[in-house]
Amino acid sequence: ILNVEQSPQSLHVQEGDSTNFTCSFPSSNFYALHWYRWETAKSPEALFVMTLNGDEKKKGRISATLNTKEGYSYLYIKGSQPEDSATYLCATQGGSEKLVFGKGTKLTVNP
Amino acid sequence: KAGVTQTPRYLIKTRGQQVTLSCSPISGHRSVSWYQQTPGQGLQFLFEYFSETQRNKGNFPGRFSGRQFSNSRSEMNVSTLELGDSALYLCASSRLDSFSGNTIYFGEGSWLTVV
């Protein structure tokens, strides 16, 4: 993997469904993995920063895991709500403050 | 605590003109980065400043430049604007008190339209 890749590109779920997205990244020169939630016309909201292989973070109904050896991270949303509708971005960080972003997963939660 | 503030939020410029965008980082944050988002593209890194020095630069032409002031506020400038420069420009800041793993906070962005 040469770039940060996210899948799926978009996702439609029903309210109450649980869902997950994938972020794949080059495992070389890795220092941190960032997840953001981005609603239209707002600033990207930082969800998690993970640095260690096996890291797991949780914030309410949202959680994330990190596997640096194989180069992937999963973001999980339990019991999706319409207000979870947003684009979820992941980004890798090497040895600087530069972030390399994937193109995001657009989540739509239907009531 | 105020977030990352960007001005102006929206602007329209004509091809060939230049534009300056401003960013005020979160108080105490010393690193400021700039990103460009165009339709169909992910967020692309432009440059990063720390203590008034550019530490990293993305793959953009020399028409894109920036600077950081002693109070950590930053500006980016695009000269000789082209239609393809129409984009959302996001500024981000971080404390940089450890080598990595800091949360990086973003502003709401400046929407630039070149006509």
CSV table of N, CA and C in Angstrom, one decimal, chain A residues 17-86:
chain,number,residue,atom,x,y,z
A,17,ASP,N,-28.3,0.8,13.5
A,17,ASP,CA,-27.3,-0.2,13.0
A,17,ASP,C,-26.0,0.1,13.5
A,18,SER,N,-25.2,-0.9,13.7
A,18,SER,CA,-23.7,-0.7,14.0
A,18,SER,C,-23.0,-0.8,12.7
A,19,THR,N,-21.9,-0.1,12.6
A,19,THR,CA,-21.1,-0.1,11.3
A,19,THR,C,-19.7,0.1,11.6
A,20,ASN,N,-18.9,-0.2,10.6
A,20,ASN,CA,-17.4,0.0,10.7
A,20,ASN,C,-16.8,0.3,9.4
A,21,PHE,N,-15.7,1.1,9.4
A,21,PHE,CA,-15.0,1.5,8.2
A,21,PHE,C,-13.5,1.1,8.4
A,22,THR,N,-12.8,1.0,7.3
A,22,THR,CA,-11.4,0.6,7.3
A,22,THR,C,-10.5,1.7,6.8
A,23,CYS,N,-9.4,1.8,7.4
A,23,CYS,CA,-8.3,2.7,6.9
A,23,CYS,C,-7.1,1.8,6.7
A,24,SER,N,-6.5,1.8,5.5
A,24,SER,CA,-5.3,1.1,5.2
A,24,SER,C,-4.2,2.0,4.9
A,25,PHE,N,-3.0,1.8,5.4
A,25,PHE,CA,-1.9,2.7,5.3
A,25,PHE,C,-0.5,2.0,5.2
A,26,PRO,N,0.5,2.6,4.6
A,26,PRO,CA,1.8,2.0,4.6
A,26,PRO,C,2.3,1.9,6.0
A,27,SER,N,2.9,0.7,6.4
A,27,SER,CA,3.3,0.5,7.7
A,27,SER,C,4.7,1.1,8.0
A,28,SER,N,5.4,1.5,6.9
A,28,SER,CA,6.7,2.1,7.1
A,28,SER,C,6.6,3.6,7.5
A,29,ASN,N,7.6,4.0,8.3
A,29,ASN,CA,7.6,5.5,8.7
A,29,ASN,C,6.4,5.9,9.3
A,30,PHE,N,5.8,5.1,10.2
A,30,PHE,CA,4.6,5.4,10.9
A,30,PHE,C,4.8,5.8,12.3
A,31,TYR,N,4.1,7.0,12.7
A,31,TYR,CA,4.2,7.4,14.0
A,31,TYR,C,2.8,7.5,14.7
A,32,ALA,N,1.8,7.9,13.9
A,32,ALA,CA,0.5,8.0,14.5
A,32,ALA,C,-0.6,7.9,13.4
A,33,LEU,N,-1.8,7.5,13.9
A,33,LEU,CA,-3.0,7.4,13.0
A,33,LEU,C,-4.1,8.3,13.6
A,34,HIS,N,-4.6,9.2,12.8
A,34,HIS,CA,-5.6,10.1,13.3
A,34,HIS,C,-7.0,9.8,12.6
A,35,TRP,N,-8.0,9.8,13.4
A,35,TRP,CA,-9.4,9.8,12.9
A,35,TRP,C,-10.1,11.1,13.1
A,36,TYR,N,-10.8,11.6,12.1
A,36,TYR,CA,-11.6,12.8,12.2
A,36,TYR,C,-13.0,12.5,11.7
A,37,ARG,N,-13.9,13.3,12.2
A,37,ARG,CA,-15.3,13.3,11.8
A,37,ARG,C,-15.5,14.7,11.2
A,38,TRP,N,-16.1,14.8,9.9
A,38,TRP,CA,-16.2,16.0,9.3
A,38,TRP,C,-17.6,16.2,8.7
A,39,GLU,N,-18.3,17.1,9.4
A,39,GLU,CA,-19.6,17.5,8.9
A,39,GLU,C,-19.5,18.7,7.9
A,40,THR,N,-20.4,18.7,7.0
A,40,THR,CA,-20.4,19.8,6.0
A,40,THR,C,-20.5,21.2,6.7
A,41,ALA,N,-19.6,22.1,6.2
A,41,ALA,CA,-19.6,23.5,6.7
A,41,ALA,C,-19.0,23.6,8.1
A,42,LYS,N,-18.5,22.6,8.6
A,42,LYS,CA,-17.8,22.6,9.9
A,42,LYS,C,-16.4,22.2,9.8
A,43,SER,N,-15.6,22.4,10.9
A,43,SER,CA,-14.2,22.0,10.9
A,43,SER,C,-14.1,20.5,11.2
A,44,PRO,N,-13.2,19.8,10.6
A,44,PRO,CA,-13.0,18.4,11.0
A,44,PRO,C,-12.8,18.3,12.5
A,45,GLU,N,-13.5,17.4,13.1
A,45,GLU,CA,-13.4,17.2,14.5
A,45,GLU,C,-12.5,16.0,14.8
A,46,ALA,N,-11.5,16.2,15.6
A,46,ALA,CA,-10.6,15.1,16.0
A,46,ALA,C,-11.3,14.1,16.9
A,47,LEU,N,-11.2,12.8,16.5
A,47,LEU,CA,-11.8,11.7,17.2
A,47,LEU,C,-10.8,11.0,18.1
A,48,PHE,N,-9.8,10.5,17.4
A,48,PHE,CA,-8.7,9.7,18.1
A,48,PHE,C,-7.4,9.9,17.4
A,49,VAL,N,-6.4,9.8,18.3
A,49,VAL,CA,-5.0,9.7,17.8
A,49,VAL,C,-4.4,8.4,18.4
A,50,MET,N,-3.9,7.5,17.6
A,50,MET,CA,-3.4,6.3,18.1
A,50,MET,C,-2.0,6.1,17.6
A,51,THR,N,-1.1,5.6,18.4
A,51,THR,CA,0.3,5.5,18.0
A,51,THR,C,0.8,4.0,18.2
A,52,LEU,N,0.3,3.2,19.1
A,52,LEU,CA,0.9,1.9,19.3
A,52,LEU,C,0.1,0.8,18.7
A,53,ASN,N,0.8,-0.2,18.2
A,53,ASN,CA,0.2,-1.4,17.7
A,53,ASN,C,-0.7,-2.0,18.7
A,54,GLY,N,-2.0,-2.3,18.3
A,54,GLY,CA,-2.9,-2.8,19.3
A,54,GLY,C,-3.7,-1.8,20.1
A,55,ASP,N,-3.4,-0.5,19.8
A,55,ASP,CA,-4.2,0.5,20.5
A,55,ASP,C,-5.7,0.4,20.2
A,56,GLU,N,-6.4,0.6,21.3
A,56,GLU,CA,-7.9,0.7,21.1
A,56,GLU,C,-8.3,2.0,21.8
A,57,LYS,N,-9.2,2.8,21.1
A,57,LYS,CA,-9.7,4.0,21.8
A,57,LYS,C,-11.2,4.0,21.7
A,58,LYS,N,-11.8,4.6,22.7
A,58,LYS,CA,-13.3,4.7,22.6
A,58,LYS,C,-13.8,6.1,23.1
A,59,LYS,N,-14.8,6.5,22.4
A,59,LYS,CA,-15.4,7.8,22.7
A,59,LYS,C,-16.9,7.7,22.5
A,60,GLY,N,-17.6,7.4,23.6
A,60,GLY,CA,-19.1,7.2,23.5
A,60,GLY,C,-19.4,5.9,22.7
A,61,ARG,N,-20.1,6.1,21.6
A,61,ARG,CA,-20.5,4.9,20.8
A,61,ARG,C,-19.5,4.6,19.7
A,62,ILE,N,-18.4,5.4,19.7
A,62,ILE,CA,-17.4,5.3,18.6
A,62,ILE,C,-16.1,4.7,19.2
A,63,SER,N,-15.6,3.8,18.5
A,63,SER,CA,-14.3,3.2,18.9
A,63,SER,C,-13.4,2.9,17.7
A,64,ALA,N,-12.1,2.8,18.0
A,64,ALA,CA,-11.2,2.5,16.9
A,64,ALA,C,-10.1,1.6,17.4
A,65,THR,N,-9.5,0.8,16.4
A,65,THR,CA,-8.4,-0.1,16.7
A,65,THR,C,-7.3,0.2,15.7
A,66,LEU,N,-6.1,-0.2,16.1
A,66,LEU,CA,-4.9,0.1,15.2
A,66,LEU,C,-4.1,-1.2,15.2
A,67,ASN,N,-3.7,-1.5,13.9
A,67,ASN,CA,-2.7,-2.6,13.7
A,67,ASN,C,-1.6,-2.0,12.8
A,68,THR,N,-0.5,-1.7,13.4
A,68,THR,CA,0.6,-1.0,12.7
A,68,THR,C,1.4,-2.0,11.9
A,69,LYS,N,1.4,-3.3,12.3
A,69,LYS,CA,2.2,-4.3,11.6
A,69,LYS,C,1.7,-4.6,10.2
A,70,GLU,N,0.3,-4.6,10.1
A,70,GLU,CA,-0.3,-4.9,8.8
A,70,GLU,C,-0.8,-3.7,8.2
A,71,GLY,N,-0.8,-2.5,8.9
A,71,GLY,CA,-1.1,-1.3,8.3
A,71,GLY,C,-2.6,-1.1,8.1
A,72,TYR,N,-3.4,-1.2,9.2
A,72,TYR,CA,-4.8,-0.9,9.1
A,72,TYR,C,-5.4,-0.4,10.4
A,73,SER,N,-6.5,0.3,10.3
A,73,SER,CA,-7.2,0.8,11.5
A,73,SER,C,-8.7,0.6,11.2
A,74,TYR,N,-9.5,0.2,12.2
A,74,TYR,CA,-10.9,0.2,12.0
A,74,TYR,C,-11.6,1.2,12.9
A,75,LEU,N,-12.6,1.8,12.4
A,75,LEU,CA,-13.5,2.7,13.2
A,75,LEU,C,-14.8,2.1,13.3
A,76,TYR,N,-15.4,1.9,14.5
A,76,TYR,CA,-16.7,1.3,14.7
A,76,TYR,C,-17.6,2.3,15.3
A,77,ILE,N,-18.9,2.3,14.8
A,77,ILE,CA,-19.9,3.1,15.4
A,77,ILE,C,-21.0,2.1,15.8
A,78,LYS,N,-21.4,2.2,17.1
A,78,LYS,CA,-22.4,1.3,17.6
A,78,LYS,C,-23.7,2.0,17.7
A,79,GLY,N,-24.8,1.4,17.2
A,79,GLY,CA,-26.1,2.0,17.3
A,79,GLY,C,-26.1,3.4,16.6
A,80,SER,N,-25.8,3.4,15.3
A,80,SER,CA,-25.7,4.7,14.6
A,80,SER,C,-27.0,5.6,14.8
A,81,GLN,N,-26.7,6.9,14.9
A,81,GLN,CA,-27.8,7.9,15.0
A,81,GLN,C,-27.7,8.8,13.8
A,82,PRO,N,-28.8,9.5,13.4
A,82,PRO,CA,-28.7,10.4,12.3
A,82,PRO,C,-27.6,11.5,12.5
A,83,GLU,N,-27.4,11.9,13.7
A,83,GLU,CA,-26.3,12.9,13.9
A,83,GLU,C,-24.9,12.4,13.7
A,84,ASP,N,-24.8,11.0,13.5
A,84,ASP,CA,-23.5,10.5,13.1
A,84,ASP,C,-23.2,10.7,11.7
A,85,SER,N,-24.1,11.1,10.9
A,85,SER,CA,-23.9,11.3,9.5
A,85,SER,C,-22.8,12.3,9.3
A,86,ALA,N,-21.8,12.0,8.5
A,86,ALA,CA,-20.6,12.8,8.3
A,86,ALA,C,-19.7,12.1,7.5
